[in-house]
Structure formats: structure tokens, C-alpha cells
JSON list of C-alpha atoms in Angstrom, two decimals:
[
{"chain": "A", "resi": 1, "resn": "UNK", "atom": "CA", "xyz": [0.17, 12.71, 13.83]},
{"chain": "A", "resi": 2, "resn": "UNK", "atom": "CA", "xyz": [-1.75, 9.61, 13.12]},
{"chain": "A", "resi": 3, "resn": "UNK", "atom": "CA", "xyz": [-5.19, 8.57, 14.21]},
{"chain": "A", "resi": 4, "resn": "UNK", "atom": "CA", "xyz": [-4.32, 5.99, 17.07]},
{"chain": "A", "resi": 5, "resn": "UNK", "atom": "CA", "xyz": [-6.08, 2.92, 17.20]},
{"chain": "A", "resi": 6, "resn": "UNK", "atom": "CA", "xyz": [-7.96, 3.89, 20.67]},
{"chain": "A", "resi": 7, "resn": "UNK", "atom": "CA", "xyz": [-8.68, 7.48, 19.14]},
{"chain": "A", "resi": 8, "resn": "UNK", "atom": "CA", "xyz": [-10.19, 5.30, 16.00]},
{"chain": "A", "resi": 9, "resn": "UNK", "atom": "CA", "xyz": [-11.81, 3.35, 19.14]},
{"chain": "A", "resi": 10, "resn": "UNK", "atom": "CA", "xyz": [-13.52, 6.23, 20.90]},
{"chain": "A", "resi": 11, "resn": "UNK", "atom": "CA", "xyz": [-14.70, 7.54, 17.42]},
{"chain": "A", "resi": 12, "resn": "UNK", "atom": "CA", "xyz": [-16.25, 4.67, 17.15]},
{"chain": "A", "resi": 13, "resn": "UNK", "atom": "CA", "xyz": [-18.19, 4.76, 20.14]},
{"chain": "A", "resi": 14, "resn": "UNK", "atom": "CA", "xyz": [-19.16, 8.18, 20.67]},
{"chain": "A", "resi": 15, "resn": "UNK", "atom": "CA", "xyz": [-20.10, 8.73, 17.22]},
{"chain": "A", "resi": 16, "resn": "UNK", "atom": "CA", "xyz": [-22.80, 4.87, 17.46]},
{"chain": "A", "resi": 17, "resn": "UNK", "atom": "CA", "xyz": [-23.61, 6.47, 20.98]},
{"chain": "A", "resi": 18, "resn": "UNK", "atom": "CA", "xyz": [-24.71, 9.76, 19.44]},
{"chain": "A", "resi": 19, "resn": "UNK", "atom": "CA", "xyz": [-26.96, 8.50, 17.14]},
{"chain": "A", "resi": 20, "resn": "UNK", "atom": "CA", "xyz": [-28.50, 5.81, 20.04]},
{"chain": "A", "resi": 21, "resn": "UNK", "atom": "CA", "xyz": [-28.74, 9.20, 22.16]},
{"chain": "A", "resi": 22, "resn": "UNK", "atom": "CA", "xyz": [-30.69, 10.77, 19.35]},
{"chain": "A", "resi": 23, "resn": "UNK", "atom": "CA", "xyz": [-33.07, 7.68, 18.30]},
{"chain": "A", "resi": 24, "resn": "UNK", "atom": "CA", "xyz": [-31.64, 7.24, 15.27]},
{"chain": "A", "resi": 25, "resn": "UNK", "atom": "CA", "xyz": [-31.11, 4.17, 13.27]},
{"chain": "A", "resi": 26, "resn": "UNK", "atom": "CA", "xyz": [-27.94, 1.55, 14.77]},
{"chain": "A", "resi": 27, "resn": "UNK", "atom": "CA", "xyz": [-25.02, 3.39, 12.80]},
{"chain": "A", "resi": 28, "resn": "UNK", "atom": "CA", "xyz": [-21.95, 1.99, 11.37]},
{"chain": "A", "resi": 29, "resn": "UNK", "atom": "CA", "xyz": [-18.84, 3.59, 11.52]},
{"chain": "A", "resi": 30, "resn": "UNK", "atom": "CA", "xyz": [-15.09, 2.79, 10.48]},
{"chain": "A", "resi": 31, "resn": "UNK", "atom": "CA", "xyz": [-12.06, 5.02, 10.78]},
{"chain": "A", "resi": 32, "resn": "UNK", "atom": "CA", "xyz": [-9.48, 5.09, 7.87]},
{"chain": "A", "resi": 33, "resn": "UNK", "atom": "CA", "xyz": [-5.60, 6.17, 7.80]},
{"chain": "A", "resi": 34, "resn": "UNK", "atom": "CA", "xyz": [-4.58, 8.58, 5.38]},
{"chain": "A", "resi": 35, "resn": "UNK", "atom": "CA", "xyz": [-3.64, 6.36, 2.67]},
{"chain": "A", "resi": 36, "resn": "UNK", "atom": "CA", "xyz": [-7.02, 5.24, 3.02]},
{"chain": "A", "resi": 37, "resn": "UNK", "atom": "CA", "xyz": [-6.75, 2.10, 5.07]},
{"chain": "A", "resi": 38, "resn": "UNK", "atom": "CA", "xyz": [-9.35, 0.78, 8.10]},
{"chain": "A", "resi": 39, "resn": "UNK", "atom": "CA", "xyz": [-7.39, 1.09, 11.41]},
{"chain": "A", "resi": 40, "resn": "UNK", "atom": "CA", "xyz": [-10.99, 0.14, 13.15]},
{"chain": "A", "resi": 41, "resn": "UNK", "atom": "CA", "xyz": [-14.72, -0.73, 12.09]},
{"chain": "A", "resi": 42, "resn": "UNK", "atom": "CA", "xyz": [-18.10, -1.50, 13.63]},
{"chain": "A", "resi": 43, "resn": "UNK", "atom": "CA", "xyz": [-21.82, -2.82, 12.92]},
{"chain": "A", "resi": 44, "resn": "UNK", "atom": "CA", "xyz": [-24.30, -3.09, 15.24]},
{"chain": "A", "resi": 45, "resn": "UNK", "atom": "CA", "xyz": [-26.15, -5.85, 16.14]},
{"chain": "A", "resi": 46, "resn": "UNK", "atom": "CA", "xyz": [-29.26, -6.28, 13.28]},
{"chain": "A", "resi": 47, "resn": "UNK", "atom": "CA", "xyz": [-26.77, -4.23, 10.75]},
{"chain": "A", "resi": 48, "resn": "UNK", "atom": "CA", "xyz": [-26.84, -5.04, 7.47]},
{"chain": "A", "resi": 49, "resn": "UNK", "atom": "CA", "xyz": [-23.77, -6.80, 6.51]},
{"chain": "A", "resi": 50, "resn": "UNK", "atom": "CA", "xyz": [-23.27, -4.10, 3.70]},
{"chain": "A", "resi": 51, "resn": "UNK", "atom": "CA", "xyz": [-22.68, -2.00, 5.62]},
{"chain": "A", "resi": 52, "resn": "UNK", "atom": "CA", "xyz": [-18.76, -2.33, 5.94]},
{"chain": "A", "resi": 53, "resn": "UNK", "atom": "CA", "xyz": [-18.72, -1.43, 2.08]},
{"chain": "A", "resi": 54, "resn": "UNK", "atom": "CA", "xyz": [-20.96, 1.73, 2.12]},
{"chain": "A", "resi": 55, "resn": "UNK", "atom": "CA", "xyz": [-19.01, 3.40, 5.38]},
{"chain": "A", "resi": 56, "resn": "UNK", "atom": "CA", "xyz": [-15.54, 2.67, 3.92]},
{"chain": "A", "resi": 57, "resn": "UNK", "atom": "CA", "xyz": [-16.35, 4.31, 0.47]},
{"chain": "A", "resi": 58, "resn": "UNK", "atom": "CA", "xyz": [-17.89, 7.26, 2.26]},
{"chain": "A", "resi": 59, "resn": "UNK", "atom": "CA", "xyz": [-14.58, 7.31, 3.84]},
{"chain": "A", "resi": 60, "resn": "UNK", "atom": "CA", "xyz": [-12.35, 6.44, 1.04]},
{"chain": "A", "resi": 61, "resn": "UNK", "atom": "CA", "xyz": [-13.63, 8.93, -1.28]},
{"chain": "A", "resi": 62, "resn": "UNK", "atom": "CA", "xyz": [-13.02, 11.80, 1.53]},
{"chain": "A", "resi": 63, "resn": "UNK", "atom": "CA", "xyz": [-9.50, 11.15, 2.65]},
{"chain": "A", "resi": 64, "resn": "UNK", "atom": "CA", "xyz": [-8.57, 9.91, -1.38]},
{"chain": "A", "resi": 65, "resn": "UNK", "atom": "CA", "xyz": [-10.02, 13.13, -2.59]},
{"chain": "A", "resi": 66, "resn": "UNK", "atom": "CA", "xyz": [-9.23, 15.52, 0.41]},
{"chain": "A", "resi": 67, "resn": "UNK", "atom": "CA", "xyz": [-12.68, 16.61, 0.52]},
{"chain": "A", "resi": 68, "resn": "UNK", "atom": "CA", "xyz": [-15.49, 15.86, 2.52]},
{"chain": "A", "resi": 69, "resn": "UNK", "atom": "CA", "xyz": [-19.02, 14.37, 1.91]},
{"chain": "A", "resi": 70, "resn": "UNK", "atom": "CA", "xyz": [-20.79, 17.02, 1.40]},
{"chain": "A", "resi": 71, "resn": "UNK", "atom": "CA", "xyz": [-18.35, 18.82, -1.08]},
{"chain": "A", "resi": 72, "resn": "UNK", "atom": "CA", "xyz": [-18.20, 15.54, -3.10]},
{"chain": "A", "resi": 73, "resn": "UNK", "atom": "CA", "xyz": [-22.03, 16.01, -3.35]},
{"chain": "A", "resi": 74, "resn": "UNK", "atom": "CA", "xyz": [-22.11, 19.30, -4.68]},
{"chain": "A", "resi": 75, "resn": "UNK", "atom": "CA", "xyz": [-19.42, 18.29, -7.35]},
{"chain": "A", "resi": 76, "resn": "UNK", "atom": "CA", "xyz": [-21.26, 15.26, -7.88]},
{"chain": "A", "resi": 77, "resn": "UNK", "atom": "CA", "xyz": [-24.64, 17.37, -8.72]},
{"chain": "A", "resi": 78, "resn": "UNK", "atom": "CA", "xyz": [-22.53, 20.30, -10.44]},
{"chain": "A", "resi": 79, "resn": "UNK", "atom": "CA", "xyz": [-19.99, 18.04, -12.17]},
{"chain": "A", "resi": 80, "resn": "UNK", "atom": "CA", "xyz": [-20.97, 14.50, -12.47]},
{"chain": "A", "resi": 81, "resn": "UNK", "atom": "CA", "xyz": [-18.82, 13.74, -15.27]},
{"chain": "A", "resi": 82, "resn": "UNK", "atom": "CA", "xyz": [-16.05, 14.18, -12.88]},
{"chain": "A", "resi": 83, "resn": "UNK", "atom": "CA", "xyz": [-17.61, 12.05, -9.88]},
{"chain": "A", "resi": 84, "resn": "UNK", "atom": "CA", "xyz": [-17.88, 9.60, -12.04]},
{"chain": "A", "resi": 85, "resn": "UNK", "atom": "CA", "xyz": [-14.81, 9.59, -13.25]},
{"chain": "A", "resi": 86, "resn": "UNK", "atom": "CA", "xyz": [-12.64, 9.51, -9.84]},
{"chain": "A", "resi": 87, "resn": "UNK", "atom": "CA", "xyz": [-14.95, 6.43, -8.92]},
{"chain": "A", "resi": 88, "resn": "UNK", "atom": "CA", "xyz": [-13.99, 5.06, -12.49]},
{"chain": "A", "resi": 89, "resn": "UNK", "atom": "CA", "xyz": [-10.04, 5.41, -11.33]},
{"chain": "A", "resi": 90, "resn": "UNK", "atom": "CA", "xyz": [-10.56, 4.05, -7.87]},
{"chain": "A", "resi": 91, "resn": "UNK", "atom": "CA", "xyz": [-13.00, 1.58, -8.88]},
{"chain": "A", "resi": 92, "resn": "UNK", "atom": "CA", "xyz": [-15.67, 2.18, -7.49]},
{"chain": "A", "resi": 93, "resn": "UNK", "atom": "CA", "xyz": [-15.04, 2.70, -4.14]},
{"chain": "A", "resi": 94, "resn": "UNK", "atom": "CA", "xyz": [-15.77, 6.26, -3.69]},
{"chain": "A", "resi": 95, "resn": "UNK", "atom": "CA", "xyz": [-19.53, 7.17, -2.36]},
{"chain": "A", "resi": 96, "resn": "UNK", "atom": "CA", "xyz": [-20.04, 11.01, -2.50]},
{"chain": "A", "resi": 97, "resn": "UNK", "atom": "CA", "xyz": [-23.06, 12.16, 0.06]},
{"chain": "A", "resi": 98, "resn": "UNK", "atom": "CA", "xyz": [-22.18, 13.27, 3.56]},
{"chain": "A", "resi": 99, "resn": "UNK", "atom": "CA", "xyz": [-21.35, 11.05, 6.30]},
{"chain": "A", "resi": 100, "resn": "UNK", "atom": "CA", "xyz": [-17.57, 10.42, 5.05]},
{"chain": "A", "resi": 101, "resn": "UNK", "atom": "CA", "xyz": [-15.46, 12.51, 6.95]},
{"chain": "A", "resi": 102, "resn": "UNK", "atom": "CA", "xyz": [-12.02, 14.12, 6.81]},
{"chain": "A", "resi": 103, "resn": "UNK", "atom": "CA", "xyz": [-10.46, 13.68, 9.57]},
{"chain": "A", "resi": 104, "resn": "UNK", "atom": "CA", "xyz": [-7.49, 16.94, 10.52]},
{"chain": "A", "resi": 105, "resn": "UNK", "atom": "CA", "xyz": [-4.56, 17.40, 12.60]},
{"chain": "A", "resi": 106, "resn": "UNK", "atom": "CA", "xyz": [-3.52, 20.58, 14.65]},
{"chain": "A", "resi": 107, "resn": "UNK", "atom": "CA", "xyz": [-2.05, 21.78, 11.22]},
{"chain": "A", "resi": 108, "resn": "UNK", "atom": "CA", "xyz": [-4.66, 21.07, 9.09]},
{"chain": "A", "resi": 109, "resn": "UNK", "atom": "CA", "xyz": [-3.45, 18.26, 7.45]},
{"chain": "A", "resi": 110, "resn": "UNK", "atom": "CA", "xyz": [-5.91, 15.26, 6.33]},
{"chain": "A", "resi": 111, "resn": "UNK", "atom": "CA", "xyz": [-4.67, 12.59, 8.39]},
{"chain": "A", "resi": 112, "resn": "UNK", "atom": "CA", "xyz": [-7.77, 10.29, 7.73]},
{"chain": "A", "resi": 113, "resn": "UNK", "atom": "CA", "xyz": [-11.52, 10.02, 7.98]},
{"chain": "A", "resi": 114, "resn": "UNK", "atom": "CA", "xyz": [-14.58, 8.58, 9.17]},
{"chain": "A", "resi": 115, "resn": "UNK", "atom": "CA", "xyz": [-17.76, 6.77, 7.14]},
{"chain": "A", "resi": 116, "resn": "UNK", "atom": "CA", "xyz": [-21.04, 6.41, 9.25]},
{"chain": "A", "resi": 117, "resn": "UNK", "atom": "CA", "xyz": [-24.03, 4.70, 7.29]},
{"chain": "A", "resi": 118, "resn": "UNK", "atom": "CA", "xyz": [-27.05, 4.20, 9.01]},
{"chain": "A", "resi": 119, "resn": "UNK", "atom": "CA", "xyz": [-29.48, 7.18, 8.98]},
{"chain": "A", "resi": 120, "resn": "UNK", "atom": "CA", "xyz": [-29.64, 9.79, 7.06]},
{"chain": "A", "resi": 121, "resn": "UNK", "atom": "CA", "xyz": [-26.75, 10.74, 5.33]},
{"chain": "A", "resi": 122, "resn": "UNK", "atom": "CA", "xyz": [-26.89, 13.84, 6.97]},
{"chain": "A", "resi": 123, "resn": "UNK", "atom": "CA", "xyz": [-27.32, 12.38, 10.65]},
{"chain": "A", "resi": 124, "resn": "UNK", "atom": "CA", "xyz": [-24.30, 10.08, 9.18]},
{"chain": "A", "resi": 125, "resn": "UNK", "atom": "CA", "xyz": [-22.10, 13.16, 9.14]},
{"chain": "A", "resi": 126, "resn": "UNK", "atom": "CA", "xyz": [-23.38, 14.87, 12.43]},
{"chain": "A", "resi": 127, "resn": "UNK", "atom": "CA", "xyz": [-22.24, 11.32, 14.40]},
{"chain": "A", "resi": 128, "resn": "UNK", "atom": "CA", "xyz": [-18.58, 11.03, 12.61]},
{"chain": "A", "resi": 129, "resn": "UNK", "atom": "CA", "xyz": [-18.56, 14.98, 14.03]},
{"chain": "A", "resi": 130, "resn": "UNK", "atom": "CA", "xyz": [-19.45, 14.25, 17.49]},
{"chain": "A", "resi": 131, "resn": "UNK", "atom": "CA", "xyz": [-17.37, 11.23, 17.37]},
{"chain": "A", "resi": 132, "resn": "UNK", "atom": "CA", "xyz": [-14.25, 12.87, 15.76]},
{"chain": "A", "resi": 133, "resn": "UNK", "atom": "CA", "xyz": [-14.08, 15.41, 18.04]},
{"chain": "A", "resi": 134, "resn": "UNK", "atom": "CA", "xyz": [-14.40, 13.36, 21.48]},
{"chain": "A", "resi": 135, "resn": "UNK", "atom": "CA", "xyz": [-10.96, 12.15, 20.11]},
{"chain": "A", "resi": 136, "resn": "UNK", "atom": "CA", "xyz": [-9.53, 15.56, 20.56]},
{"chain": "A", "resi": 137, "resn": "UNK", "atom": "CA", "xyz": [-9.86, 16.22, 16.65]},
{"chain": "A", "resi": 138, "resn": "UNK", "atom": "CA", "xyz": [-11.11, 18.63, 14.19]},
{"chain": "A", "resi": 139, "resn": "UNK", "atom": "CA", "xyz": [-13.55, 17.15, 11.58]},
{"chain": "A", "resi": 140, "resn": "UNK", "atom": "CA", "xyz": [-14.58, 18.17, 8.21]},
{"chain": "A", "resi": 141, "resn": "UNK", "atom": "CA", "xyz": [-17.86, 17.50, 7.31]}
]
């Protein structure tokens, strides 16, 4: 199973709507496939142009490590040298904070990741989970 473009667009739309309904700052959302390649991205009007790289780095770390953002942050706090080495291996493309959410299929296999940025990292993760659930998949924040 993989994430289709239609599912990726639904994830993005629901995640952004979740943030608007909650009164959060505008959310930028990217959906990556299992290889870390973007399927879809949306940045709302007025959001800074750097939001793509932030969202992508959150999702990229999740999918490449098979470890959601919260777990990456805990690992970075416990073993900063490990995350530093990982970031070096991946050319500085990993941002180990909540908001990078794994997407799993029904068998528990990682099929991609969602990265959300714009509000607090915890709110970003919550919005990603809402979008993933709406698309009929399982998220791991």
C-alpha cells in the first residue's frame, strides 16, 4: 500500500482545517512517500516561504528513521550525538521535533510521513494525526 495523491491532498486539507477550527496559526503541510519524496504540499497565504523545508524535515526524519517526531526529540535529548550524526548522514535534512508523523498501513508498515509546521510542535502533530485519520490511515506522532 502507498499514499495516493488524493489521500495526500485529503490529509493536507483536513490538517489545515483542524488548525483553523482550533484557532491556531496557519499550518503548512507536506506528505512524503516511504522513500522520503514529496507527494503533496500546501502553504497557506501569508505563511513564510521556509515552511516547506521545516515541514519536509520533520516528515523526512520520521520516515527515514522509522521514528516519529516525539520519539526523535526524546532520543535527541537522551543522545544528542546520535541525532547529530543522523543529521550529518542525511545532509542536515532532519528536524527531530513533534510534527513529523509516521503513516502506517493496516499491517503496521511505514508507508510515508506527514510534516506539519506553523503552530506549536504538539499542535502540528495533532493536526497531522487528524488528517491521517480522515484519510483512513494510522498515524504515529
